[in-house]
Coordinates of C-alpha atoms and ligand atoms in Angstrom, one line a residue:
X25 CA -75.1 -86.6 -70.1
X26 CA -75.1 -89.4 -67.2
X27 CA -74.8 -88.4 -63.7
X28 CA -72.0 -91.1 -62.1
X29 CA -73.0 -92.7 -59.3
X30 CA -70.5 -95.3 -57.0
X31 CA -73.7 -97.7 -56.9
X32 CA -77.5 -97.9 -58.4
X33 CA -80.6 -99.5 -56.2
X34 CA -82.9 -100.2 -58.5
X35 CA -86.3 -101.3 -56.6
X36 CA -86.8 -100.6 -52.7
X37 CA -87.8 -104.1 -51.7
X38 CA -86.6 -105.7 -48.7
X39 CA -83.0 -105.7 -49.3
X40 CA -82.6 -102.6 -51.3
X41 CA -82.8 -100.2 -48.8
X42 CA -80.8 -101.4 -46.2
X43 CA -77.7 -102.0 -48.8
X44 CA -78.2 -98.8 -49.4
X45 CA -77.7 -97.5 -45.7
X46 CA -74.8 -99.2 -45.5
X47 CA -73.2 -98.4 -48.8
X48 CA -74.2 -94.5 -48.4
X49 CA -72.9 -94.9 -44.8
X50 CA -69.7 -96.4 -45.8
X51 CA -69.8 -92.6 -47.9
X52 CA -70.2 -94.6 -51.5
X53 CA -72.5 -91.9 -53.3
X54 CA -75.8 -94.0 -53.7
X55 CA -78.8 -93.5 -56.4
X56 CA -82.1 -95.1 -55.6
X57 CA -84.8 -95.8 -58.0
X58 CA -88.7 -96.6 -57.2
X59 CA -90.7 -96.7 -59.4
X60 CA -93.9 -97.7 -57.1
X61 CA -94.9 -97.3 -53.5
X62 CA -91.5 -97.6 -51.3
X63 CA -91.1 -101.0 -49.5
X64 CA -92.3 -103.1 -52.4
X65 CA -94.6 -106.1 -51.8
X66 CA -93.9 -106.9 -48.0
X67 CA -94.8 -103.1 -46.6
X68 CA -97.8 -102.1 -48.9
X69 CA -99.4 -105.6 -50.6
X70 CA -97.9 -108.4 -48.6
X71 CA -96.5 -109.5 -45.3
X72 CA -97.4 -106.4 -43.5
X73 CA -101.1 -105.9 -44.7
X74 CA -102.1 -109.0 -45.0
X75 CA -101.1 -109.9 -41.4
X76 CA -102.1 -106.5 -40.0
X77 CA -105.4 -108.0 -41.8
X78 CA -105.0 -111.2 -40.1
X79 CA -104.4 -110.1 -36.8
X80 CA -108.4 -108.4 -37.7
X81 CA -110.0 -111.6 -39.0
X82 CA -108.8 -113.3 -35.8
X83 CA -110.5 -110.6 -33.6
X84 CA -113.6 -111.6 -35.1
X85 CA -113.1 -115.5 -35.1
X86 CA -112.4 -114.7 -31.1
X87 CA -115.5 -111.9 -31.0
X88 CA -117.3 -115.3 -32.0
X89 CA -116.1 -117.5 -29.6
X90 CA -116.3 -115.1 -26.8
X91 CA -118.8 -117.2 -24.8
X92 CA -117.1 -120.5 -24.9
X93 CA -114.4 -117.8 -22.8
X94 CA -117.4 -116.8 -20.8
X95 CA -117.0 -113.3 -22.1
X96 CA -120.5 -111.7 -23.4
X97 CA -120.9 -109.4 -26.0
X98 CA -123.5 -106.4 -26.5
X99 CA -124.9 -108.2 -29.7
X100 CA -123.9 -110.2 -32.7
X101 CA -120.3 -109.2 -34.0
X102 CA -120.5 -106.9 -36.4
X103 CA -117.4 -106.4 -39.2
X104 CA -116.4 -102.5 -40.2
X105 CA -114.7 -103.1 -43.4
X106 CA -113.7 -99.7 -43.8
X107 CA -111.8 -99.7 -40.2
X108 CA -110.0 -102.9 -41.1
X109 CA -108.7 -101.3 -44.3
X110 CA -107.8 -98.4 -42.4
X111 CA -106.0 -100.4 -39.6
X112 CA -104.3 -102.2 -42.5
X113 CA -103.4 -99.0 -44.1
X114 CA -102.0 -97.4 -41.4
X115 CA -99.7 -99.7 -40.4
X116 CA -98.5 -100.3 -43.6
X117 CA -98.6 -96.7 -44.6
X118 CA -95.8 -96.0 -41.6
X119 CA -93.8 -98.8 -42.7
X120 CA -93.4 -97.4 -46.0
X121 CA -93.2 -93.9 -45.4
X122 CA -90.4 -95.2 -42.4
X123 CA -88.7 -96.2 -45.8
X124 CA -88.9 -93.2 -47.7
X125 CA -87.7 -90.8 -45.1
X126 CA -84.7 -92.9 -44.1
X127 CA -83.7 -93.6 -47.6
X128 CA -84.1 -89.7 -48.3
X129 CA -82.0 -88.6 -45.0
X130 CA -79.1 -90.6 -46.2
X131 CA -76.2 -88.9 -46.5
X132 CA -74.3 -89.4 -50.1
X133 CA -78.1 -90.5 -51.5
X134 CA -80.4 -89.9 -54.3
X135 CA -84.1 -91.5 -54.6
X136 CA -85.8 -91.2 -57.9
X137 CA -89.0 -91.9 -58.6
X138 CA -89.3 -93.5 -61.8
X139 CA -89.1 -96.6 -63.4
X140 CA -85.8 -98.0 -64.7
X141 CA -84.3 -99.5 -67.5
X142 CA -80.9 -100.3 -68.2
X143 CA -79.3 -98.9 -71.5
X144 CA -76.0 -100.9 -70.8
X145 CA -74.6 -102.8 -68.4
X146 CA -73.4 -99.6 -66.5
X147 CA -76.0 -97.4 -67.3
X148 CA -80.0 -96.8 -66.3
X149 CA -82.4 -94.7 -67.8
X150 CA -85.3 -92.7 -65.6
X151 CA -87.6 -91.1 -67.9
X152 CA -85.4 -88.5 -69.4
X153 CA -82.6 -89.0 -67.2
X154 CA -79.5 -91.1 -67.4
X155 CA -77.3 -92.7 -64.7
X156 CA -74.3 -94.4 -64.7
X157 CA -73.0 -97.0 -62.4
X158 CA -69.9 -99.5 -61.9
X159 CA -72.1 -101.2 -59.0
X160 CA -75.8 -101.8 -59.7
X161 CA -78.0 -103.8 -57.4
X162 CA -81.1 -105.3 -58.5
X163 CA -84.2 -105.6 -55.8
X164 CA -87.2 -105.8 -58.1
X165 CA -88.9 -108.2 -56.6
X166 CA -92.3 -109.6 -58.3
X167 CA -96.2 -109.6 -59.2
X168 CA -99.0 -111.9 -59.0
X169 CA -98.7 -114.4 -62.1
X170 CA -102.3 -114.2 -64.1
X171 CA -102.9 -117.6 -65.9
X172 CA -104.3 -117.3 -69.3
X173 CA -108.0 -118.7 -68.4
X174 CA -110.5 -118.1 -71.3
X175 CA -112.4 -114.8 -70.4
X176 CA -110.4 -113.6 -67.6
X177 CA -109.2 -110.1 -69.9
X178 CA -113.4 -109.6 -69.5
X179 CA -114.0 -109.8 -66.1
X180 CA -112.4 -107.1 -63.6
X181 CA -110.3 -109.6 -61.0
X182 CA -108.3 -108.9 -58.1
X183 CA -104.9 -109.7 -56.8
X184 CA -103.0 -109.2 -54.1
X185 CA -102.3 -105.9 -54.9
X186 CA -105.8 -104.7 -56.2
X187 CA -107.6 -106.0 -52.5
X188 CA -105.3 -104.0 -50.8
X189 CA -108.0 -101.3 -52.3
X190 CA -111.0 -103.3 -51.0
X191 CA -113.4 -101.8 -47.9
X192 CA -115.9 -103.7 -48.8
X193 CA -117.1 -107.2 -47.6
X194 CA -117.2 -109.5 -50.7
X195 CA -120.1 -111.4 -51.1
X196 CA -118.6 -114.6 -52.4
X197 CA -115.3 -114.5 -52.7
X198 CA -113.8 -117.2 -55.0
X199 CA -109.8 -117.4 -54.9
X200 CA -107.8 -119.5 -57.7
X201 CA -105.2 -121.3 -55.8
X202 CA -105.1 -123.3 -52.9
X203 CA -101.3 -122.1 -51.6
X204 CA -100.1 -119.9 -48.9
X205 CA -101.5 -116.4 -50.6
X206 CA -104.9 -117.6 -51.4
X207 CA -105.2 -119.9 -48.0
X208 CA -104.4 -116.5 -45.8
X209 CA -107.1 -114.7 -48.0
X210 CA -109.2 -117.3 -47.9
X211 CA -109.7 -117.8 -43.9
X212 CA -109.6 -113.8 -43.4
X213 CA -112.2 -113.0 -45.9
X214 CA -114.3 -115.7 -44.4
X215 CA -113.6 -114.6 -40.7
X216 CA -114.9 -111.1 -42.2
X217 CA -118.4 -113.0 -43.0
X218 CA -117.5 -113.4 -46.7
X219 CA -118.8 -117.1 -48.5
X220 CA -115.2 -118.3 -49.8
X221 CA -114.2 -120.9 -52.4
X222 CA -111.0 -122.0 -53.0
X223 CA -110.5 -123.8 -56.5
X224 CA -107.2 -125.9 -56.5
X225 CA -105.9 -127.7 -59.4
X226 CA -103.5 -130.1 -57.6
X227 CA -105.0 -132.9 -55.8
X228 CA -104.2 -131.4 -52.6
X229 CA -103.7 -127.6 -50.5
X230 CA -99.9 -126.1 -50.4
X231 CA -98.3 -129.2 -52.0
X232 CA -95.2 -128.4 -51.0
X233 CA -95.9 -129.4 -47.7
X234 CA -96.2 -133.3 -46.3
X235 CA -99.2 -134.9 -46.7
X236 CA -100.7 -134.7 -43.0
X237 CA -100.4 -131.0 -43.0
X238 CA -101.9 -130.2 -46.2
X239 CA -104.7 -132.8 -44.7
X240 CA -104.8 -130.6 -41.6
X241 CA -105.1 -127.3 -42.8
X242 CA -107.8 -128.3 -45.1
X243 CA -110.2 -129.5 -42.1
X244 CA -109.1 -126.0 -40.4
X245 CA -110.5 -124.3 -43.1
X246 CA -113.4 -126.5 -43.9
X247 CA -114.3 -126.3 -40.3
X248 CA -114.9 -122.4 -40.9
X249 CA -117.2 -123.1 -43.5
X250 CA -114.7 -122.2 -46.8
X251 CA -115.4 -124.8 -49.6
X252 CA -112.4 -126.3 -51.2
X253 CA -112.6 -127.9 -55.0
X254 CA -109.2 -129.8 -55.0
X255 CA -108.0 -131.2 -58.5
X256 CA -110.1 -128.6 -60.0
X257 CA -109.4 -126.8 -62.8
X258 CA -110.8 -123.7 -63.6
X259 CA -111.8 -123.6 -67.7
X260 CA -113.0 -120.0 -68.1
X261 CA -114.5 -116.6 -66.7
X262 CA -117.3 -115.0 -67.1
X263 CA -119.7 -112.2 -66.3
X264 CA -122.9 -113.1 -65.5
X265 CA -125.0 -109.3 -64.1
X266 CA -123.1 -108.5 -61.0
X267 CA -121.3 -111.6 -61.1
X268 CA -118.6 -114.1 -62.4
X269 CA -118.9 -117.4 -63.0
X270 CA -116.0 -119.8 -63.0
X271 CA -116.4 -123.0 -65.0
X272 CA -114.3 -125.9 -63.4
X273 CA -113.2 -129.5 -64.7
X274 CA -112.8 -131.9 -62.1
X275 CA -111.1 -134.8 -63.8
X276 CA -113.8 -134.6 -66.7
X277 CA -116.6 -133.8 -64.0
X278 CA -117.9 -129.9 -65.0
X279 CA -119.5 -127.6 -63.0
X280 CA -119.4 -123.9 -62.0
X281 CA -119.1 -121.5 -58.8
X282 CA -120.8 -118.4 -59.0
X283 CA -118.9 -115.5 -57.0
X284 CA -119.0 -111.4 -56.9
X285 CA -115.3 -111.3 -56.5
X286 CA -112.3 -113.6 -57.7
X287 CA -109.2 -113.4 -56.2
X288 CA -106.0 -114.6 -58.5
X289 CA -103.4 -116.4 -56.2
X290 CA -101.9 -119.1 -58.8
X291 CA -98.2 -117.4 -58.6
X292 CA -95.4 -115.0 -58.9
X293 CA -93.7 -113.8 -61.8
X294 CA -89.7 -111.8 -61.4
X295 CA -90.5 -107.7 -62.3
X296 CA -87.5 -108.9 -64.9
X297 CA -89.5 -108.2 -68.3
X298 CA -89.0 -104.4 -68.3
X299 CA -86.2 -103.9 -67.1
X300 CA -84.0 -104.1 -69.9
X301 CA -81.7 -107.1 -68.5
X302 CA -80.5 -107.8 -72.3
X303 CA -79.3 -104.2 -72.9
X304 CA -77.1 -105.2 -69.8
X305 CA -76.3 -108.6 -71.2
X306 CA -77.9 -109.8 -67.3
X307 CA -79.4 -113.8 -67.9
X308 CA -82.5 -114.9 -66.9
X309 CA -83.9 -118.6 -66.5
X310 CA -86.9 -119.9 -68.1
X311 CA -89.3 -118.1 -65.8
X312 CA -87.5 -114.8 -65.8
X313 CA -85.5 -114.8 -62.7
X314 CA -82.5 -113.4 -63.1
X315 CA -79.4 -116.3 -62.3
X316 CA -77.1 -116.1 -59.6
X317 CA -74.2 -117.2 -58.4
X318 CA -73.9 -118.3 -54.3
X319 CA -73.1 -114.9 -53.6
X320 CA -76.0 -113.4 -55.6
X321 CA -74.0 -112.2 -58.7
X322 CA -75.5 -112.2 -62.0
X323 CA -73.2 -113.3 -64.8
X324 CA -72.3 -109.6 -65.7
X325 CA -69.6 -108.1 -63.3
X326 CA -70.9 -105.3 -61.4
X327 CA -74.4 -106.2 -61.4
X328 CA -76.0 -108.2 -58.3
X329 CA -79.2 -109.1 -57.6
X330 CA -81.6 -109.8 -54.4
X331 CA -84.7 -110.6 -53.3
X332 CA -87.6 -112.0 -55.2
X333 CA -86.1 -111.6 -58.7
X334 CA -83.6 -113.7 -58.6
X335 CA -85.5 -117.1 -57.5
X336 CA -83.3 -118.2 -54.8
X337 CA -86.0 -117.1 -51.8
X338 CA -89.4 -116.0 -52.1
X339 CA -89.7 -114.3 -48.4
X340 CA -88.8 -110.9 -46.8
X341 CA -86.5 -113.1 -44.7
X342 CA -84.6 -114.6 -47.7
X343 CA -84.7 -111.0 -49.5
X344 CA -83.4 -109.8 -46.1
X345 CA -81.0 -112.0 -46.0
X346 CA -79.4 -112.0 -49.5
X347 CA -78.9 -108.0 -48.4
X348 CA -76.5 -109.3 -45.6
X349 CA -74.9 -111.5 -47.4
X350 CA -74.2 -108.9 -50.3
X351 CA -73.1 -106.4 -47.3
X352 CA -71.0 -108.7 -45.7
X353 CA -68.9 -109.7 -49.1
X354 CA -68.6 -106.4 -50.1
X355 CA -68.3 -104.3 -47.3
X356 CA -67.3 -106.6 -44.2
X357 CA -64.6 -109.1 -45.8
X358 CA -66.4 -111.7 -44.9
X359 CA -67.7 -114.0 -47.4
X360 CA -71.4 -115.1 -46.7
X361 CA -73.2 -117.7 -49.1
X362 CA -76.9 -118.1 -50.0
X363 CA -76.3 -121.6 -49.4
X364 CA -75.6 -121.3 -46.1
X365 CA -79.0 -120.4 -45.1
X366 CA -81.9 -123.1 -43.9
X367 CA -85.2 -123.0 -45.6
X368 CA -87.6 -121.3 -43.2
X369 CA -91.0 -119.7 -43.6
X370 CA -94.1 -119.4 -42.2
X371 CA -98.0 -119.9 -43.8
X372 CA -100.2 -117.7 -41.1
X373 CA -104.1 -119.0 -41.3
X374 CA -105.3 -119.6 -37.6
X375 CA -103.7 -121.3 -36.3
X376 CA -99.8 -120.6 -38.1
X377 CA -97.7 -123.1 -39.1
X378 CA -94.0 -122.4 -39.1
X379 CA -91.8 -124.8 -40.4
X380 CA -87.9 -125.2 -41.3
X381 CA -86.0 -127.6 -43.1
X382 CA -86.6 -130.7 -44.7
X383 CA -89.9 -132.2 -44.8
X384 CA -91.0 -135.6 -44.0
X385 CA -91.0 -136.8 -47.7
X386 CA -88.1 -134.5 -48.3
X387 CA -86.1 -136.6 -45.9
X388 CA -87.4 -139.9 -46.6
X389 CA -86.0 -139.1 -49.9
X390 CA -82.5 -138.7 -48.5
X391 CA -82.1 -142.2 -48.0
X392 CA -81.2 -141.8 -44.0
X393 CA -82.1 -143.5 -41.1
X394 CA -84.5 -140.7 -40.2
X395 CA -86.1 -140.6 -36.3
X396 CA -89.7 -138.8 -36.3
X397 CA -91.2 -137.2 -33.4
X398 CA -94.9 -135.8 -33.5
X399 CA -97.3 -134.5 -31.0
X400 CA -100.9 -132.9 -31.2
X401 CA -101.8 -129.8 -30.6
X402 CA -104.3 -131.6 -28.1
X403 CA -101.5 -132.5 -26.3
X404 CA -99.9 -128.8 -25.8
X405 CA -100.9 -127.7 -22.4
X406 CA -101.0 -123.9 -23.6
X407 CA -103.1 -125.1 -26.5
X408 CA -106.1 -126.5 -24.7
X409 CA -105.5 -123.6 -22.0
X410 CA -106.4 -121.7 -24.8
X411 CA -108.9 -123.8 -26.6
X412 CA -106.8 -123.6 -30.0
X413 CA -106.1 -127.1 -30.4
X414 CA -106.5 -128.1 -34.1
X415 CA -102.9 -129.2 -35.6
X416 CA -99.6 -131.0 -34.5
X417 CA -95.9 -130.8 -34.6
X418 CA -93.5 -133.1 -36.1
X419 CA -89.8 -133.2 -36.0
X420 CA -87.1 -134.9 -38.2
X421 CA -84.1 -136.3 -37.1
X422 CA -81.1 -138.2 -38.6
X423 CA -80.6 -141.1 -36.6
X424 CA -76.6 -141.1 -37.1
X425 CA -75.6 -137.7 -36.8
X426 CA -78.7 -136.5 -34.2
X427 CA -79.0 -133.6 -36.4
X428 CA -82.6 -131.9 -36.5
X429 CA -83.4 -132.5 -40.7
X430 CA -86.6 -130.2 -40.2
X431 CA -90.0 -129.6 -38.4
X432 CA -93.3 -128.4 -38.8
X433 CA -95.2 -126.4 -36.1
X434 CA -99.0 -126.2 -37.3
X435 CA -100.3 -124.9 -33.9
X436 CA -101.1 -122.0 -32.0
X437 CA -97.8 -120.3 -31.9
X438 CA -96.0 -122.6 -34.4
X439 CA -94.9 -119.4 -36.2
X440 CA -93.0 -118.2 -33.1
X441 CA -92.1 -121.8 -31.1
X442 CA -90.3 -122.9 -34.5
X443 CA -87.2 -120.5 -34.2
X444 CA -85.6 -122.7 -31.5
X445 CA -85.6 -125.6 -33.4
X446 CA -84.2 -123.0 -36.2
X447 CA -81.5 -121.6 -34.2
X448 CA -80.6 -125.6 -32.9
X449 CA -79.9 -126.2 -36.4
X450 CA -78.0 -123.2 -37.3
X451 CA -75.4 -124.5 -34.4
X452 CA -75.3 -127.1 -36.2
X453 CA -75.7 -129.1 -33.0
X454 CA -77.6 -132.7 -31.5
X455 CA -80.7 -132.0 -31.3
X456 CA -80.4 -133.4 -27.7
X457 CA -79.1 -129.8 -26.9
X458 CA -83.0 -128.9 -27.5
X459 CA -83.9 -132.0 -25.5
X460 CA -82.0 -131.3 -22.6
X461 CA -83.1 -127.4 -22.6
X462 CA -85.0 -126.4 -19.8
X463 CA -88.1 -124.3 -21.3
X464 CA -90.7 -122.2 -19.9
X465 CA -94.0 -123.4 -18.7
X466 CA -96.8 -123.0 -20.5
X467 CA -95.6 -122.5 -24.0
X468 CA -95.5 -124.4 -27.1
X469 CA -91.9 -124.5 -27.2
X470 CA -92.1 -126.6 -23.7
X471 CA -93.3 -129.6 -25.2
X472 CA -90.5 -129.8 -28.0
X473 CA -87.7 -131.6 -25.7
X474 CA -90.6 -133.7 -24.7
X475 CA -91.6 -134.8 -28.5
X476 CA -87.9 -135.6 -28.5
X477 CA -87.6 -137.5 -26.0
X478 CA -90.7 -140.1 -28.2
X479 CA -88.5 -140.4 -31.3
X480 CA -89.0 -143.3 -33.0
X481 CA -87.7 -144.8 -36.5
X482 CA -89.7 -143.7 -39.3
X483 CA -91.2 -146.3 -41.3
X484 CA -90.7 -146.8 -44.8
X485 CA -86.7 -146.0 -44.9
X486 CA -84.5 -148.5 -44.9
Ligands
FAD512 C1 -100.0 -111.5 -50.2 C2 -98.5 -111.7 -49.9 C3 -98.2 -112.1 -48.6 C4 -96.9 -112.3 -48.2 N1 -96.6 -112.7 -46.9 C5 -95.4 -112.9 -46.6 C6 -95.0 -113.3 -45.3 O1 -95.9 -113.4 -44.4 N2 -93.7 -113.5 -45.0 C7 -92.7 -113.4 -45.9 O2 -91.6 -113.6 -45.6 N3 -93.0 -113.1 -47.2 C8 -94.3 -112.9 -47.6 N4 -94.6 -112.5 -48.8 C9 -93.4 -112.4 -49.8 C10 -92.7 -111.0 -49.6 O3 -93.6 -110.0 -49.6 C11 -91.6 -110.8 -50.6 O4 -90.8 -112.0 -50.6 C12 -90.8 -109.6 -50.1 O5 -91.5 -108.4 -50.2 C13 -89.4 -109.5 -50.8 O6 -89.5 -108.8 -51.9 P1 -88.3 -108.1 -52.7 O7 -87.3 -107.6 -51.7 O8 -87.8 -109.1 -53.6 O9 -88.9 -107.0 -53.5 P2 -90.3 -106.3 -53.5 O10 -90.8 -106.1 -52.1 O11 -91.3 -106.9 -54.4 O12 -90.0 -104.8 -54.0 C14 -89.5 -104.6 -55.3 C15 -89.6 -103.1 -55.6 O13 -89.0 -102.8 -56.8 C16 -89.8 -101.9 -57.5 N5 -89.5 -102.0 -58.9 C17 -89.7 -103.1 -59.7 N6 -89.2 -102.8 -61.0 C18 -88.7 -101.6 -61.0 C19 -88.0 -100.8 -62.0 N7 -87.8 -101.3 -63.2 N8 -87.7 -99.5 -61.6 C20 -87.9 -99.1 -60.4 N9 -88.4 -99.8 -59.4 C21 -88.8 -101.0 -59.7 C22 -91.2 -102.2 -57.2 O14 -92.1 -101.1 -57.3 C23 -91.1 -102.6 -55.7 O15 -91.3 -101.6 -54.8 C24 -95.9 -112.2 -49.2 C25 -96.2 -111.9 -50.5 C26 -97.5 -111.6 -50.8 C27 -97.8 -111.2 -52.3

């Protein structure tokens, strides 16, 4: 016996959810499935901790700096690791329960609690119950990858999951991987007073980005005092008392760091191995993601899927996102494409950097006559007024259409100030229109017409 359902949710992600509002709203009868805490990674291990953590390491960093403000303190700052974890468990312990109770007032809904499994391509098995389908919608999302390191099954490491449970101030915390997961660890732990090493096997920190900002952030975080071993590979794990010690190859130059805690930040993998996708006949590519199409089908009819799992974002935006896009094709008449979006994201160390686009090599690679504007933080009134100076912004421009490329804000406020360069290219307009705006004073975004008014031809392309 299978109960019939109009459409399945399977995970409560950051699309999940909302497609089922507006599908139960639209009076489809919905089943939801969780098998885990409800929002997935961005409410209870991601986003919304980690920042809510954040936003308490930065307290500290400015506790520190309070004279340089002329502001005096009773004593030396003191960290309460239990009240940070509290903080960071209330707020994210709203946000999720805000998603259980509005997923369970829905009209024409179900949530189960349970993990799924498909049985067929219509069909999904709960423990010992069975539902049926013609509409499933897959919002799975992922887990940290763990590398296969020599001795790493005999030493008790954490993720980004597992410190969610820490109240505790680590010792020494020593973090494997030098990208935006570890790098936000890595500068809150060590605002919290912990020692921090960041082991990086690439030559250089979030190699995705241009080389001056990967060059940048690794002074910010030097400057705090974490050590970075770039080009390093870590060999092997062990436990040594109370302690492991990582051995690291450096281009054939050994040596080891000696931590209480190690953090594992190398990664994601697609929740796509237990979910019985070949019952279903659903592909996957080589590293599990489940393949689809611009409008986020998989190659079986009925069976869509969002977020994280199916490789094409990576971000509660984009996971947000492909939930609009499936609403709007199947419920507005109004066909919406993944490829319509502009790659945007934000990495938030102190200070953020938000960027969108193309980067600089990304363009150079293009071939165009590119135009480059950049500016120092230095040189951003509200910076110094704040004494939070370290970084710059550069912008990319095509020299024959005037359309923005991309731009990177690393900067107080960068995360915020980049949406208007965002929303310029969205329109799809010059990015004299940004030029020409009149912004407010003191901001960030003030000096952005004025970097474009410095363009010059970028070197290098012909
Ligand atoms: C430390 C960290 C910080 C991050 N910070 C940011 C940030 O600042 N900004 C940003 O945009 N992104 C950030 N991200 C990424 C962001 O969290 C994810 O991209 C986002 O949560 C989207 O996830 P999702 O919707 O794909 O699914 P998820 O949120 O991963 O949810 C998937 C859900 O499916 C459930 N599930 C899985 N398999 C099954 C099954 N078989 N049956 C039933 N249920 C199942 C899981 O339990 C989970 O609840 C961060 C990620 C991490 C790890």
């Amino acid at each position: 016996m299978s109960i019939v359902y109009d459409a399945i949710v399977i995970g409560t992600g950051q699309s999940g959810p909302f497609l089922a509002r507006r599908l139960s709203l639209a009076g489809r009868k919905v089943a939801v499935v969780e098998r885990g805490l409800f929002g997935g990674t961005c409410v209870n291990t991601g986003c919304i901790p980690t920042k809510a953590m954040v936003a308490s390491a930065y307290a500290a960093h400015m506790a520190r700096r309070a004279a340089e403000f002329g502001v005096t303190l009773g004593g030396p700052v003191g960290i309460d690791m239990k009240r940070v974890k509290t903080r960071k468990d209330e707020i994210s312990g709203a946000s999720s329960h805000s998603v259980e109770s509005g997923l369970r007032k829905l009209p024409n809904c179900t949530v189960y609690q349970g993990h799924a499994r498909f049985e067929s391509p219509h069909d999904v098995r709960i423990g010992d119950l069975r539902i049926t389908a013609d509409q499933i919608f897959l919002n799975v999302g992922a887990r940290a990858s763990v590398p296969s390191i020599s001795g790493l099954d005999q030493v008790s490491y954490l993720t980004n999951s597992s410190i969610m449970h820490v109240d505790f101030l680590p010792k020494h915390l020593v973090i494997l991987g030098g990208s935006y997961i570890g790098l936000e660890f890595a500068q809150m732990y060590r605002r919290f007073g912990s020692e921090v090493t960041v082991i990086e096997n690439g030559p250089r920190l979030i190699a995705h980005e241009d080389e001056d900002i990967s060059a940048a952030i690794l002074d910010i975080l030097q400057r705090e005092g974490i050590q970075v071993c770039l080009g390093t590979q870590c060999k092997s794990v062990a436990k040594q008392g109370d302690d492991i010690v990582a051995s690291l190859d450096a281009s054939g130059t050994v040596s080891e760091v000696r931590g209480s805690h190690l953090l594992l930040a190398v990664g994601r993998r697609p929740n796509t191995d237990d979910l019985g996708l070949e019952k279903a006949g659903v592909a996957v590519d080589s590293h599990g993601y489940i393949v689809v199409d611009d409008q986020l089908r998989t190659n079986v009819a009925g069976i869509w899927a969002l977020g994280d799992c199916n490789g094409r974002g990576g971000f509660t935006h984009t996971s947000y996102n492909d939930f609009e896009i499936l609403a709007a094709n199947l419920l507005d008449n109004d066909s919406r494409k993944v490829s319509d979006r502009i790659r945007c994201y934000a990495l938030f160390i102190d200070p953020p950097l938000g960027r969108a686009g193309m980067s600089e090599a990304e363009a150079r690679k293009t071939g165009r006559k590119i135009l480059i504007g950049k500016r120092l933080m230095t040189r951003v009134g509200r910076a110094v007024e704040k004494s939070e100076t370290l970084g710059f912004m550069k912008i990319l421009i095509d020299a024959d259409s005037m359309r923005i490329l991309g731009a990177a804000i690393l900067g107080t406020g960068g995360d915020e100030a980049i949406h208007c360069v965002l929303d310029v290219m969205y329109a799809d307009k010059p990015y004299t229109v940004i030029q020409r705006a009149m912004h407010i004073h003191p901001t960030v975004s003030e000096l952005i017409p004025t970097m474009l008014g410095e363009l010059q031809l970028l070197g290098g392309v012909s």
